[in-house]
Coordinates of C-alpha atoms and ligand atoms in Angstrom, one line a residue:
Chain A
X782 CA 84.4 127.9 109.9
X783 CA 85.6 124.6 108.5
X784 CA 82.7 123.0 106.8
X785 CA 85.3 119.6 105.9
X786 CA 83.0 115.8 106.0
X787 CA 86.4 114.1 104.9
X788 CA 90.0 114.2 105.0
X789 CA 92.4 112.6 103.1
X790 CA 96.0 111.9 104.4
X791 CA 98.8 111.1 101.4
X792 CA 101.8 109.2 102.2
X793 CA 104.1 111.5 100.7
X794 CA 107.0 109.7 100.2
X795 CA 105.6 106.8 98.1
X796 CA 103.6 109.1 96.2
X797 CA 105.0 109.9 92.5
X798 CA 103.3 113.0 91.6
X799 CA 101.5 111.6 88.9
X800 CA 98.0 113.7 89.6
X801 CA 95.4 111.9 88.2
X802 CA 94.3 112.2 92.0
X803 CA 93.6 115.8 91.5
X804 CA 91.7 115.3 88.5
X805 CA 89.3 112.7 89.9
X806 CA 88.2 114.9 93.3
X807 CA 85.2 116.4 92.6
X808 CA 85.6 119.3 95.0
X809 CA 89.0 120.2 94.2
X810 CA 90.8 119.7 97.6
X811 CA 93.9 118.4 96.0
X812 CA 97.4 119.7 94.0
X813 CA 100.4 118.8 93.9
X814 CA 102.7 120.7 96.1
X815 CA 105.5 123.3 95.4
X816 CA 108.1 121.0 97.6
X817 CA 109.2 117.7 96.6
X818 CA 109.7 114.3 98.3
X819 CA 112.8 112.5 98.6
X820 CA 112.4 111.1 95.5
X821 CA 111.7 114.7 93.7
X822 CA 108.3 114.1 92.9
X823 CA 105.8 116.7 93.7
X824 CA 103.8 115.3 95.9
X825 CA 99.9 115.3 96.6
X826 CA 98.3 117.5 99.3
X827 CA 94.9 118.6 100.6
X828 CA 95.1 122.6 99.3
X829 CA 91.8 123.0 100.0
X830 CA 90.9 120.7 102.6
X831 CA 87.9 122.3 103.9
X832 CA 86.1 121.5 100.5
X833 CA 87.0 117.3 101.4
X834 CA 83.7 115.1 101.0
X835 CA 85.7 112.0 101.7
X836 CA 84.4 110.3 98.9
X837 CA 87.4 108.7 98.3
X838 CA 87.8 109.0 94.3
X839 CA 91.3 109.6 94.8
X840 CA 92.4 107.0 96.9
X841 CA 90.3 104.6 94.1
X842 CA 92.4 105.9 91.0
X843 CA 95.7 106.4 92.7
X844 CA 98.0 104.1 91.1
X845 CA 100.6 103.8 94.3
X846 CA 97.7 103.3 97.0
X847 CA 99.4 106.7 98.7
X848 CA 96.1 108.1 100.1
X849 CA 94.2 107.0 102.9
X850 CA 90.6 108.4 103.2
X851 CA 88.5 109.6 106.5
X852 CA 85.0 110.8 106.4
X853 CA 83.3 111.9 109.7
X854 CA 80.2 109.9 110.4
X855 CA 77.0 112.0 110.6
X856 CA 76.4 113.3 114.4
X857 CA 73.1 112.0 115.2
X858 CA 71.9 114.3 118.5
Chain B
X991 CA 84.5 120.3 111.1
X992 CA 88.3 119.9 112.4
X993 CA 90.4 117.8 110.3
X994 CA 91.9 116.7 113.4
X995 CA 88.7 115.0 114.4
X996 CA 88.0 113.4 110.7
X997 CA 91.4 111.8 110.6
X998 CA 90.9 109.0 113.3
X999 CA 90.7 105.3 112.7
X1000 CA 87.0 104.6 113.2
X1001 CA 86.8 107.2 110.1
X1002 CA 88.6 105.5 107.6
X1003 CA 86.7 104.8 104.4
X1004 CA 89.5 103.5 102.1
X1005 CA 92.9 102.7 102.5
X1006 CA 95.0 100.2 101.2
X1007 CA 94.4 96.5 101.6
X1008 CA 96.9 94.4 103.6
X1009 CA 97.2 92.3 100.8
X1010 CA 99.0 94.5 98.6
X1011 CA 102.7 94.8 100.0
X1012 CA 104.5 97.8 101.4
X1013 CA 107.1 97.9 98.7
X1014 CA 107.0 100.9 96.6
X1015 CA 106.0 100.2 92.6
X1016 CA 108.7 100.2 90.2
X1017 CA 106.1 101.6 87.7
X1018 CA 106.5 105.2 86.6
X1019 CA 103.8 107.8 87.6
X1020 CA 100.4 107.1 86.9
X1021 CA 100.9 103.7 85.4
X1022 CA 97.4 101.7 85.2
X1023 CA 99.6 98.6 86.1
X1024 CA 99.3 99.9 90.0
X1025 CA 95.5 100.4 90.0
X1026 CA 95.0 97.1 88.5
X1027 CA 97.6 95.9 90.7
X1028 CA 95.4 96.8 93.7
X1029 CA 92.3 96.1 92.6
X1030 CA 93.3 92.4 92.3
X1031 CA 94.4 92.6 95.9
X1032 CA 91.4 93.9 97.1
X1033 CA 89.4 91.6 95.7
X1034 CA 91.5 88.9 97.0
X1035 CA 91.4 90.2 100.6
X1036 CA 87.3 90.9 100.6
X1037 CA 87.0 87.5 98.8
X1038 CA 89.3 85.8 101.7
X1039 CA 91.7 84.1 98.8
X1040 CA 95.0 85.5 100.1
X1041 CA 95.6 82.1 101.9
X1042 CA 94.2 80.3 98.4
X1043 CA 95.1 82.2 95.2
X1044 CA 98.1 81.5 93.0
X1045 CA 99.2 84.4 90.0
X1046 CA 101.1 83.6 87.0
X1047 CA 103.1 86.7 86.3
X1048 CA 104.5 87.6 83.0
X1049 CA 107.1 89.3 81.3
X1050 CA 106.4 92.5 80.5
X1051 CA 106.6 95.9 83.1
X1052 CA 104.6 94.3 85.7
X1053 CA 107.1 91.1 85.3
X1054 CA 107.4 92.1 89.1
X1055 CA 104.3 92.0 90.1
X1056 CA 104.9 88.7 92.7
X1057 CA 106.7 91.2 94.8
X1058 CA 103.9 93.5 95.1
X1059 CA 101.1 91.1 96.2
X1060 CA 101.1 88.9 99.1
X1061 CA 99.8 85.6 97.7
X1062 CA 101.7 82.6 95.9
X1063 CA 102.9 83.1 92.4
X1064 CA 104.8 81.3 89.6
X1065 CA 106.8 83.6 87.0
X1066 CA 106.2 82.2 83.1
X1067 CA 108.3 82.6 80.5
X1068 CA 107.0 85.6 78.4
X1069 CA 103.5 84.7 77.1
X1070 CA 103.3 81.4 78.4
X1071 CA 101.1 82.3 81.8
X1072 CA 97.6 80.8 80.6
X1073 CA 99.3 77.0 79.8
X1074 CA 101.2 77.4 83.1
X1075 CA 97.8 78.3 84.7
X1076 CA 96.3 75.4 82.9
X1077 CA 99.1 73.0 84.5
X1078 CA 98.7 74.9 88.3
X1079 CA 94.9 74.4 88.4
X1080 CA 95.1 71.2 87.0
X1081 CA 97.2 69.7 89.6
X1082 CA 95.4 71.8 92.6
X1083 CA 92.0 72.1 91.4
X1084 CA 91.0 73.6 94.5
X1085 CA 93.3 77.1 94.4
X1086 CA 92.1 79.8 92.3
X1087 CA 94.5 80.9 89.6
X1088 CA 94.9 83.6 87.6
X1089 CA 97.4 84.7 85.0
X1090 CA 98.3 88.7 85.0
X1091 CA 99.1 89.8 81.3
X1092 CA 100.3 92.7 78.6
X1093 CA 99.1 92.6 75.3
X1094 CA 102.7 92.3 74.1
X1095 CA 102.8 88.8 76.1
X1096 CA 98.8 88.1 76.1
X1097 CA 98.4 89.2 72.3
X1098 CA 102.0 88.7 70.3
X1099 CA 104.4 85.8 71.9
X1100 CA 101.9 84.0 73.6
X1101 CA 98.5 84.5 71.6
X1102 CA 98.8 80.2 70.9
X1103 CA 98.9 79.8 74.5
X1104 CA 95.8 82.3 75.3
X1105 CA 93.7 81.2 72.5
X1106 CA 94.2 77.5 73.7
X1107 CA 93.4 77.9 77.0
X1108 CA 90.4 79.7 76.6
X1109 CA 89.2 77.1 73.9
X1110 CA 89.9 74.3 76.5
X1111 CA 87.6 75.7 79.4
X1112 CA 90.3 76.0 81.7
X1113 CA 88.9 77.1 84.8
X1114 CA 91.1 80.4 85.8
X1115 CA 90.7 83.7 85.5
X1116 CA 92.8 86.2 82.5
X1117 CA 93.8 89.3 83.1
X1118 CA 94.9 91.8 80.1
X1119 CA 96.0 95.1 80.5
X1120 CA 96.3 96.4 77.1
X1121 CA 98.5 99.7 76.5
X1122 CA 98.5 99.3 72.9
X1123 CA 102.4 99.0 73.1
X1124 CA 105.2 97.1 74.4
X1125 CA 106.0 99.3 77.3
X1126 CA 109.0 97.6 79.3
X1127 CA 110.8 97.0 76.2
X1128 CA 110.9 100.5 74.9
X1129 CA 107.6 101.4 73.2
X1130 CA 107.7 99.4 70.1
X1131 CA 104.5 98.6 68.0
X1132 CA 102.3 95.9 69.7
X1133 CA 99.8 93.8 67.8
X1134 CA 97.4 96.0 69.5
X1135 CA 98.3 99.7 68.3
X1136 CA 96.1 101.6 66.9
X1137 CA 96.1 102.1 63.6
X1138 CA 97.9 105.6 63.0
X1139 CA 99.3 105.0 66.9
X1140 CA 103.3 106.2 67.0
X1141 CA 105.1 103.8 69.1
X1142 CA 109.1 103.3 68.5
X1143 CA 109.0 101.0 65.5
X1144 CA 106.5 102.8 64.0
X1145 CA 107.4 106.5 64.5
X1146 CA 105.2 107.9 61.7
X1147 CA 101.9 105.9 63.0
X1148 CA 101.0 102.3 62.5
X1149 CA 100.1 101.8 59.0
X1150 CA 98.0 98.6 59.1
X1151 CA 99.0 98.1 54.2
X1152 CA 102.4 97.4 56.3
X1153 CA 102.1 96.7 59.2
X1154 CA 99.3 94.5 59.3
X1155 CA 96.2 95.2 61.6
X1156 CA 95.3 95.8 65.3
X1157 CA 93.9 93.0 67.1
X1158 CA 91.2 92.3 68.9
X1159 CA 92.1 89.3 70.9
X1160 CA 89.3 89.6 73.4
X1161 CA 86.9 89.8 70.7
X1162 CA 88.6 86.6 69.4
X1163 CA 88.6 84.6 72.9
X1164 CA 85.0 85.8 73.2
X1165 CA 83.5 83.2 70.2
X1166 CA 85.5 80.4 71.9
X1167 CA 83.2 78.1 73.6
X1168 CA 85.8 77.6 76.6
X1169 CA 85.0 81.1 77.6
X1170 CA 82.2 82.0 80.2
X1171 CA 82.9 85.6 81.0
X1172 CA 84.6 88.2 78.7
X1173 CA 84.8 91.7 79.3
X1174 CA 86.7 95.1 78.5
X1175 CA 86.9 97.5 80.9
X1176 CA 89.3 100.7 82.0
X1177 CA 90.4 102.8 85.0
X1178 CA 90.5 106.6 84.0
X1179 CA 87.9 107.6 86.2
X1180 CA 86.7 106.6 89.9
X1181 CA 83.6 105.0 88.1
X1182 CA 85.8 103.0 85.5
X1183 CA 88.1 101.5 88.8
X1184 CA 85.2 100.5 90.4
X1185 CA 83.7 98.6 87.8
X1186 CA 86.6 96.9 86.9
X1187 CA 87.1 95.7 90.7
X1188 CA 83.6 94.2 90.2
X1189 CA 84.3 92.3 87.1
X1190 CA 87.2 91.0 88.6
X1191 CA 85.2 90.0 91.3
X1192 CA 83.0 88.6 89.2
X1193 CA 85.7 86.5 87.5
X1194 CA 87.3 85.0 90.3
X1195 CA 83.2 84.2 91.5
X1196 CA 83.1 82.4 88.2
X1197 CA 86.0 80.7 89.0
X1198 CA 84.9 79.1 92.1
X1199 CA 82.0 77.8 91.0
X1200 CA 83.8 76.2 88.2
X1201 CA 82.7 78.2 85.1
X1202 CA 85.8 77.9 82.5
X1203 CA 87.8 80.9 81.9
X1204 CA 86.7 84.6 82.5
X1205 CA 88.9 86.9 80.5
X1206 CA 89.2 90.4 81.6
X1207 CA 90.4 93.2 79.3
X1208 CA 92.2 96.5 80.9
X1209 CA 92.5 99.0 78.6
X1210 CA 95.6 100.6 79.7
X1211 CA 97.8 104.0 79.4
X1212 CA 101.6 103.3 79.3
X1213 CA 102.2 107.2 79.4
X1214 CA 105.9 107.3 79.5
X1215 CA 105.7 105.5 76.2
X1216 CA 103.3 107.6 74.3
X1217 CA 104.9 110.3 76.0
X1218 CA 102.0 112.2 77.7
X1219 CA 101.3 113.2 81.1
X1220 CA 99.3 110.8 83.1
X1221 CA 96.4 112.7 83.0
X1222 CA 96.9 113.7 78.9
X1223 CA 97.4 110.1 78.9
X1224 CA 94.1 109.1 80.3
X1225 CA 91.9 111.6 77.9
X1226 CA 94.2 110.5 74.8
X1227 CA 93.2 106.6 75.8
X1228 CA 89.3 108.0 75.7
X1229 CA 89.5 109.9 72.7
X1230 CA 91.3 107.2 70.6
X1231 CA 91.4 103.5 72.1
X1232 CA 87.7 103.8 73.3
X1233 CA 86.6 104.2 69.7
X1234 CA 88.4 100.7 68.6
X1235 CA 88.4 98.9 72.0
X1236 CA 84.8 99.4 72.8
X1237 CA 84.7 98.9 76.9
X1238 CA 81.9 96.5 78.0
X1239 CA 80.7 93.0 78.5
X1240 CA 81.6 91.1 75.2
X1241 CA 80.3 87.7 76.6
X1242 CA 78.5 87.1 79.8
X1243 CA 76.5 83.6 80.2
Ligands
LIG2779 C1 111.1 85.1 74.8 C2 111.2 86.6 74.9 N1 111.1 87.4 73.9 C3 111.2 88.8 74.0 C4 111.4 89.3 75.2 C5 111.5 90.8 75.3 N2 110.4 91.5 75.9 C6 110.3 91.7 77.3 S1 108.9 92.5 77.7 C7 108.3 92.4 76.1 C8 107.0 93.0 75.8 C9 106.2 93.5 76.9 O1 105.0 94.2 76.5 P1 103.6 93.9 77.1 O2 103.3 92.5 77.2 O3 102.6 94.7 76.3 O4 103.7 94.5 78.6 P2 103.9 96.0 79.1 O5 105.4 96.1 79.4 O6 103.4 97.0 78.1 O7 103.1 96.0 80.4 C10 109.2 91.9 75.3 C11 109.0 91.7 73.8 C12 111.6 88.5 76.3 N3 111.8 89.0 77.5 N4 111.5 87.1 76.2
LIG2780 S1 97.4 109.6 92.5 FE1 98.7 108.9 94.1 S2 100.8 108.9 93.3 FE2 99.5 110.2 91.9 S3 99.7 112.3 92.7 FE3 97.9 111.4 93.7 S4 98.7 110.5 95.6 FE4 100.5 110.9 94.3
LIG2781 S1 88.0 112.1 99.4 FE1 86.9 112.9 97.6 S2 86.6 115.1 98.1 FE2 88.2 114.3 99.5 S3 90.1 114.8 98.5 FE3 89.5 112.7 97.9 S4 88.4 112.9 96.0 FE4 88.5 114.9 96.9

């Protein structure tokens, strides 16, 4: 069962591949993908996106602003 | 739980600030220019400035950078942005005005104009992203490489017997009594981004209440010119700029 608190959603085409997104997530949700953009970069993805805290680390260090961060708020009963 | 039920508006925790345009950033991939870029605009949009702030931009890589934030600007002639700062908030006292510089233009052409300004007080706020190199121009040695540092006019390293010594200009500006605020911080890591959007904060804070010039040092990758990988880049700038460009508060009264 999906466990996710976060999401992250990357807007692909203005991303540049550059990764220092992957490197700053501290649950490694993110890589680069196999496919490229228009603009041949590989872009950033969620590979594992069940492990997403939403945190937002990589939204913070991403230098084009590509990635827009969602964490669920707690359910209070 | 689903991702479809994360990803809704009322989740949102960061995204990018309507103060930074939609156009897509000439820089190459993982250029520090864009992070600094968008801190600025953040600050500017929780601040409320948009409607208030002017930027001097320079010439260097981010000689574009009017396009990508939504405020007014004036372009200077390559190193002349703190004397045309001096002249902008001089005339309208009441905008806040910041110049946006590389050390090739902050530290080389224009070090008169920096050191000047800073020694007069001038109430606005410098910003210095230092990549050790002159990046638009091709890579060539900047008064700021590291000694050893390859860069295109010094292929074999930056031998300071010839080729004179790295400087520390924020070190310099820091002993000037025009200077409130002086600080050197980076933006490898999450941490390092967010403290540099506070000291720019802090900056433009000082700024409004009138407190001479806060001078904020970036130390910067330019990864297409040393020829790394973004991330190689960014562990390369730890390992070796740290060391001589100690991050920090230099000055804080
Ligand atoms: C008067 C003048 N001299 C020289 C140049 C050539 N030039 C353009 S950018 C630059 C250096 C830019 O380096 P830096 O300020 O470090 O910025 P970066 O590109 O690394 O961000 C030089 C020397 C110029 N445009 N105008
Ligand atoms: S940091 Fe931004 S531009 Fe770089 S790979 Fe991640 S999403 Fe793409
Ligand atoms: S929000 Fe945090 S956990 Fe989720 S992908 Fe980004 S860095 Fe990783």
């Amino acid at each position: 069962m999906a466990k996710a608190k976060g999401a992250i959603v990357v807007d692909i085409e203005k991303c540049k591949g550059c990764s220092v997104c992957v490197s700053a997530c501290p649950a490694q949700v993110i890589n680069l993908a196999a496919e490229v953009n228009d603009k041949g970069y590989h872009y950033a993805y969620m590979e594992n996106p069940d492990n997403c805290i939403g945190c937002a680390n990589c939204g913070v260090v991403c230098p084009d602003t590509c990635i827009t961060v969602y964490r669920a708020k707690p359910v209070t009963a | 739980m689903d991702i479809k039920e994360i990803i809704k508006e009322e989740n949102i925790v960061y995204k990018k600030t309507s103060v930074l345009t939609d156009k897509v950033m000439h820089y190459c991939p993982g250029c520090t220019h864009g992070v600094v870029h968008k801190l600025v605009a953040e600050v500017i949009e929780e601040m409320g400035l948009q409607e208030k702030t002017i930027g001097v931009s320079p010439v260097g890589c981010s000689v574009f950078l009017y396009d990508y934030i939504d405020i007014d600007w004036q372009e200077a002639a390559h190193g002349r942005a703190p004397a045309l700062a001096t002249g902008i908030k001089r005339l309208m006292p009441d905008k806040v005005v910041f110049t946006y510089q590389g050390d090739g233009d902050l530290a080389a052409i224009g070090t008169a104009e920096t050191i000047h300004a800073c020694n007069r007080d001038e109430n606005i706020v410098v910003i210095f992203i230092n990549n050790g190199i002159y990046g638009m121009t091709g890579g060539q040695m900047a008064p700021t490489t590291l000694p050893g540092m390859k860069a295109s006019t010094c292929p074999f390293g930056r031998e300071p017997g010839q080729d004179g010594h790295p400087l520390k200009i924020t070190e310099i500006v820091a002993q000037l009594p025009g200077t409130t605020f002086v600080t050197r911080q980076a933006c490898h890591t999450p941490a390092a981004v967010r403290k540099t959007k506070k000291v720019l904060k802090k900056a433009f804070e000082n700024q409004i209440n009138k407190r001479g010039t806060s001078f904020v040092e970036v130390v910067a990758t330019c990864n297409s010119g040393w020829k790394m990988s973004p991330v190689k880049a960014n562990e390369w700038m730890e390992e070796n700029m740290f060391p001589f460009y100690p991050l920090g508060d230099i000055k804080d009264i």
